[in-house]
mmCIF file of C-alpha atoms in Angstrom:
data_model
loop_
_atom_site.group_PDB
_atom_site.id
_atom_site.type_symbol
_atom_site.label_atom_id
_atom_site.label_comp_id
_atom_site.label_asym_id
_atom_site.label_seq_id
_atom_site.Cartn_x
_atom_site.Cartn_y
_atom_site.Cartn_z
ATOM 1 C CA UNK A 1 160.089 35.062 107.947
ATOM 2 C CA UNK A 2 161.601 31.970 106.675
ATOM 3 C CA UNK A 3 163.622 31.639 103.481
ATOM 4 C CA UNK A 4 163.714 28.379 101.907
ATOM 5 C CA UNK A 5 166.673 27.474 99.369
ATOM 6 C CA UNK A 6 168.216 30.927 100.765
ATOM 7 C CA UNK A 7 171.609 30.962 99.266
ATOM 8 C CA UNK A 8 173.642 33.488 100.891
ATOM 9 C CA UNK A 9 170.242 34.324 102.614
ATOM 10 C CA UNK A 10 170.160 38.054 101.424
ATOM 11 C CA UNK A 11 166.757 38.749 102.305
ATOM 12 C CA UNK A 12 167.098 36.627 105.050
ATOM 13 C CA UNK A 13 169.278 39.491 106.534
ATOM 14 C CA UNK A 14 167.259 42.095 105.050
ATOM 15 C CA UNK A 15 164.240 41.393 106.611
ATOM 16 C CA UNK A 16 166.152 41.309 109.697
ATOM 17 C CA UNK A 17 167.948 44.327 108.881
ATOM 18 C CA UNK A 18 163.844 45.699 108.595
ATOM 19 C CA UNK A 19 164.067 44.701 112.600
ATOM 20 C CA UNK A 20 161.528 41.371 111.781
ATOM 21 C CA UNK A 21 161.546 37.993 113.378
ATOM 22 C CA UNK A 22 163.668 35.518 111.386
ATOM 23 C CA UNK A 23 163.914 31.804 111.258
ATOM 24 C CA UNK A 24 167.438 30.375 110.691
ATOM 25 C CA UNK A 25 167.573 30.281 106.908
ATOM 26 C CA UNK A 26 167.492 26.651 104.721
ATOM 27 C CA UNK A 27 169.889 26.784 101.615
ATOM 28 C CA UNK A 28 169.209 24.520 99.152
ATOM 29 C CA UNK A 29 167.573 21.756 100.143
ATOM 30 C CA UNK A 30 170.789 20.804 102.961
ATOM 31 C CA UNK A 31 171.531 22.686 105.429
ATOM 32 C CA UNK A 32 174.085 21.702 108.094
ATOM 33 C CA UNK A 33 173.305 19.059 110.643
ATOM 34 C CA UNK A 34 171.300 17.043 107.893
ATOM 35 C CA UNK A 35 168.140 18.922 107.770
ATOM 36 C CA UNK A 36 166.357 17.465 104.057
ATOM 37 C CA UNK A 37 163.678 18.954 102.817
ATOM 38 C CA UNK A 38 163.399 15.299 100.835
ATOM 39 C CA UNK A 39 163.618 13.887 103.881
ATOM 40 C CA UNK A 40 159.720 13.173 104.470
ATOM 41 C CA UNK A 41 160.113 13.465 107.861
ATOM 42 C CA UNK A 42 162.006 17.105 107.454
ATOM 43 C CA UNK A 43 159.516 18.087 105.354
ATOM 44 C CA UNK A 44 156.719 17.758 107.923
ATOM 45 C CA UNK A 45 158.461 19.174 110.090
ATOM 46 C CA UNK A 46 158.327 22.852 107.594
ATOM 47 C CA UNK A 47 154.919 22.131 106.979
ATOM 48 C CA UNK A 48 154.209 22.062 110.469
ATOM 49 C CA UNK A 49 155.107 25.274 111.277
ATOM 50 C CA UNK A 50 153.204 26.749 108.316
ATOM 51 C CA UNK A 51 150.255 25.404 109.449
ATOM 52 C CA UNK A 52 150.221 26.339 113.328
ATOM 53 C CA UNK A 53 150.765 29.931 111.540
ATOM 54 C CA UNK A 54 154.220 31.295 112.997
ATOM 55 C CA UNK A 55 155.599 32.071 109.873
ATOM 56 C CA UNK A 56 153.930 34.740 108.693
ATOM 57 C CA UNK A 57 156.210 35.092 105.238
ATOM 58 C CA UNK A 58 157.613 32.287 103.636
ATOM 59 C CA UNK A 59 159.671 32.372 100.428
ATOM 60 C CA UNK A 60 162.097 30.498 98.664
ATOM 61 C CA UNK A 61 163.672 29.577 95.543
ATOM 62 C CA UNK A 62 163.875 25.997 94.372
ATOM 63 C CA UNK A 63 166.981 25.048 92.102
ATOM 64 C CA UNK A 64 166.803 26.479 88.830
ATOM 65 C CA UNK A 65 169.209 23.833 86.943
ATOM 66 C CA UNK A 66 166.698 21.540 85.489
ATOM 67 C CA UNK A 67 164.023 23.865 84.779
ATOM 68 C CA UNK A 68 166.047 26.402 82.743
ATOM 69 C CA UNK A 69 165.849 27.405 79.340
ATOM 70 C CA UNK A 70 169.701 27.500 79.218
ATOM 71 C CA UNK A 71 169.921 23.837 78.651
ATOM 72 C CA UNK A 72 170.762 22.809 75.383
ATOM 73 C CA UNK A 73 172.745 20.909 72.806
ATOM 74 C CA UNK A 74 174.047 23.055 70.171
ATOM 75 C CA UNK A 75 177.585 25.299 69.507
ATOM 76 C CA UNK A 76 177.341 26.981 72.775
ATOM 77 C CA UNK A 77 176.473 24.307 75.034
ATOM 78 C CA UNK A 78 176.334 20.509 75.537
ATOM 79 C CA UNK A 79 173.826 19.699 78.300
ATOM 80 C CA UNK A 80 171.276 17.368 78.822
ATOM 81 C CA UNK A 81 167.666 18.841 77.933
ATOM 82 C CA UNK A 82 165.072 17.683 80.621
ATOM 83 C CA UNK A 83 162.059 19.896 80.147
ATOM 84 C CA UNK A 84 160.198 21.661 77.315
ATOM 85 C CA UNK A 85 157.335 24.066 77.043
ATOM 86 C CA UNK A 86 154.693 20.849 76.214
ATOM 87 C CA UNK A 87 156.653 18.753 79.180
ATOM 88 C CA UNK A 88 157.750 20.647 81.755
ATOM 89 C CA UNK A 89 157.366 17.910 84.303
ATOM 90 C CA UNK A 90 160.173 16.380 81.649
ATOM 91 C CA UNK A 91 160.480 15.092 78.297
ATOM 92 C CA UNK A 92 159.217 11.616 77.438
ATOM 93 C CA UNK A 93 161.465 8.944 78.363
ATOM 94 C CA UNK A 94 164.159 11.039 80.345
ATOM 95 C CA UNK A 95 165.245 9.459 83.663
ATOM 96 C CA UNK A 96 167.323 11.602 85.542
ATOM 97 C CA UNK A 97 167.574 11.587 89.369
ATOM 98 C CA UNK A 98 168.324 15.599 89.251
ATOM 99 C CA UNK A 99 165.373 15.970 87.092
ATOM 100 C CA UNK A 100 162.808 14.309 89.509
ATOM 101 C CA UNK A 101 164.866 15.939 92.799
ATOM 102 C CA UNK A 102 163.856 19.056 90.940
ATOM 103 C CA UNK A 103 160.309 18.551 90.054
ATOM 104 C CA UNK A 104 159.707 16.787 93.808
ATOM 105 C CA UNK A 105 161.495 20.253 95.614
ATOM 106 C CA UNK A 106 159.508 22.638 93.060
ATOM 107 C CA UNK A 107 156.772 19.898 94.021
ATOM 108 C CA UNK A 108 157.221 20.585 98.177
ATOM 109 C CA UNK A 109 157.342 24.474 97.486
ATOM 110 C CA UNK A 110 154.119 24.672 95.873
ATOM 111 C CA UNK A 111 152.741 22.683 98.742
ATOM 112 C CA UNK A 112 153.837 24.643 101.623
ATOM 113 C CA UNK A 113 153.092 27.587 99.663
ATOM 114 C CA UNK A 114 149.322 26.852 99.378
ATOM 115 C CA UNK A 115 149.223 25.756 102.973
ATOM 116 C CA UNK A 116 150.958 29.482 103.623
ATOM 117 C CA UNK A 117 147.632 30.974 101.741
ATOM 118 C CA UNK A 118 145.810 28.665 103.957
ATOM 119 C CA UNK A 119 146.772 30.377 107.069
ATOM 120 C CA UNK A 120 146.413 33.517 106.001
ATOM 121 C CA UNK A 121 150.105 33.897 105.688
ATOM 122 C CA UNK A 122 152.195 35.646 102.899
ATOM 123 C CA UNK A 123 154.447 33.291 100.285
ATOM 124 C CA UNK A 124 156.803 33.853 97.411
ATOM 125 C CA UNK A 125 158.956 31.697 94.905
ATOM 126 C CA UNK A 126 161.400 32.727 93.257
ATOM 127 C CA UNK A 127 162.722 31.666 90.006
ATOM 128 C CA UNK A 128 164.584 32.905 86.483
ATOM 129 C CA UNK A 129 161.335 34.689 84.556
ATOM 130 C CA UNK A 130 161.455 32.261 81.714
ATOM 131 C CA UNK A 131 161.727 29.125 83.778
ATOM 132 C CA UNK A 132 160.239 26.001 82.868
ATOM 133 C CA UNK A 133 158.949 25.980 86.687
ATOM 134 C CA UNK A 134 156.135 28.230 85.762
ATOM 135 C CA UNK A 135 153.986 25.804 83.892
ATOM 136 C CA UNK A 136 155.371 23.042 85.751
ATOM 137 C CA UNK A 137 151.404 21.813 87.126
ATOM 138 C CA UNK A 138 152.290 22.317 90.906
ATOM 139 C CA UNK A 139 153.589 25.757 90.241
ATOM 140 C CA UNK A 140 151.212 26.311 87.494
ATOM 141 C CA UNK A 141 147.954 25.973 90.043
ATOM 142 C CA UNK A 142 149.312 28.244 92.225
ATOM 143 C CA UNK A 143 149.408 31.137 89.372
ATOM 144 C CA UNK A 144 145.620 30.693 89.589
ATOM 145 C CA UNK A 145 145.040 31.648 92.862
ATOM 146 C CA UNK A 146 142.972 34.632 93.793
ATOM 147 C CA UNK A 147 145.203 37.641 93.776
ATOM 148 C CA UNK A 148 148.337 35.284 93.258
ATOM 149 C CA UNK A 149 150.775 37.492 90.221
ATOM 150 C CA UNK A 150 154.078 36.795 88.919
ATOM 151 C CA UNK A 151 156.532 39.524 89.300
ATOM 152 C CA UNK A 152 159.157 40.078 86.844
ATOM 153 C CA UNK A 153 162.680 41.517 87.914
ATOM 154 C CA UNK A 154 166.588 41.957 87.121
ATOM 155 C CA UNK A 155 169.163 40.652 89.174
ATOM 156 C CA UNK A 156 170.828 44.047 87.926
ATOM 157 C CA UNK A 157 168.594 45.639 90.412
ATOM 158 C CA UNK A 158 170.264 44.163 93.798
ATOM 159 C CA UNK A 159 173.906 45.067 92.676
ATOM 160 C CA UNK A 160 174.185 41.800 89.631
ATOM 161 C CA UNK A 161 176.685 42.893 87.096
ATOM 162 C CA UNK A 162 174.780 41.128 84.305
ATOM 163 C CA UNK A 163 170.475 41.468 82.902
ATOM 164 C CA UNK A 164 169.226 38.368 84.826
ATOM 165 C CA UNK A 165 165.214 38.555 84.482
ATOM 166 C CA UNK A 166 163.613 36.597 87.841
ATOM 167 C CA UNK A 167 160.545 36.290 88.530
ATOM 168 C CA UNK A 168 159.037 36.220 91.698
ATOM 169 C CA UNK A 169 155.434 34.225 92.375
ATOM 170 C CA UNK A 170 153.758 35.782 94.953
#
């Protein structure tokens, strides 16, 4: 197993808890000691070991933050849309550098996910249900896989205090 953008790496340790194999987890895309997975050369590195086929599970979770819903300018919040349901690769005219970090990780994800497939391995991705990452084209070509189904879930589920629907692309 190897968890990608693992965050406190929770089912990092649960699938190691299950008595599996586990790869140091990767949170975010920086993990100590400089590893990038912008870094082309970090990246290849990933993608090599999904394609000799040691992993046999790979999941992770690219940042959420500038393909969620929650952005908006009204009387609740004052941030920066990026992304719509007709753009979700980003509006028209919007530069951003977190904006194209996030479409180029979502980007990487969908690539070493279909190289997973590939090898006959097992993938997921992770995301809020109503993300903009879903029909984000990358993403979006993965839902049409053979077999490939989006999973819905609440956060509430794994001890979250709050409804947080997540989806999980498998």
């Amino acid at each position: 197993f190897l968890g990608l953008f693992a965050g406190a790496a929770g089912l990092t340790r649960a699938v190691r808890v299950l008595g599996l194999p586990v790869h140091d987890p990767v949170d975010t895309h920086t993990a100590p000691g400089g590893f990038d997975l912008l870094n082309p050369r970090d990246y290849r590195k990933i993608m090599g070991l999904v394609r000799s086929g040691r992993i046999k599970w790979l999941h992770g979770g690219p940042p959420c933050k500038t393909f969620s819903r929650a952005r908006r300018r009204d009387h609740h919040a004052h941030v920066r849309v990026l992304r719509s349901d007709k753009y979700p690769a980003g509006l028209p005219g919007v530069q951003s550098a977190k904006l194209k970090e996030g479409s180029e990780l979502a980007r990487r994800m969908a690539k070493l996910a279909k190289a997973q497939q590939r090898v006959g391995g097992l993938w997921s991705i992770e995301n809020p249900l109503h993300s903009f990452m879903w029909q984000f084209a990358p993403v979006a070509k993965l839902k049409r896989l053979p077999g490939v189904r989006l999973i819905p879930g609440d956060q509430c589920f794994f001890g979250v205090l709050y409804l947080k629907s997540t989806g999980c692309l498998t």
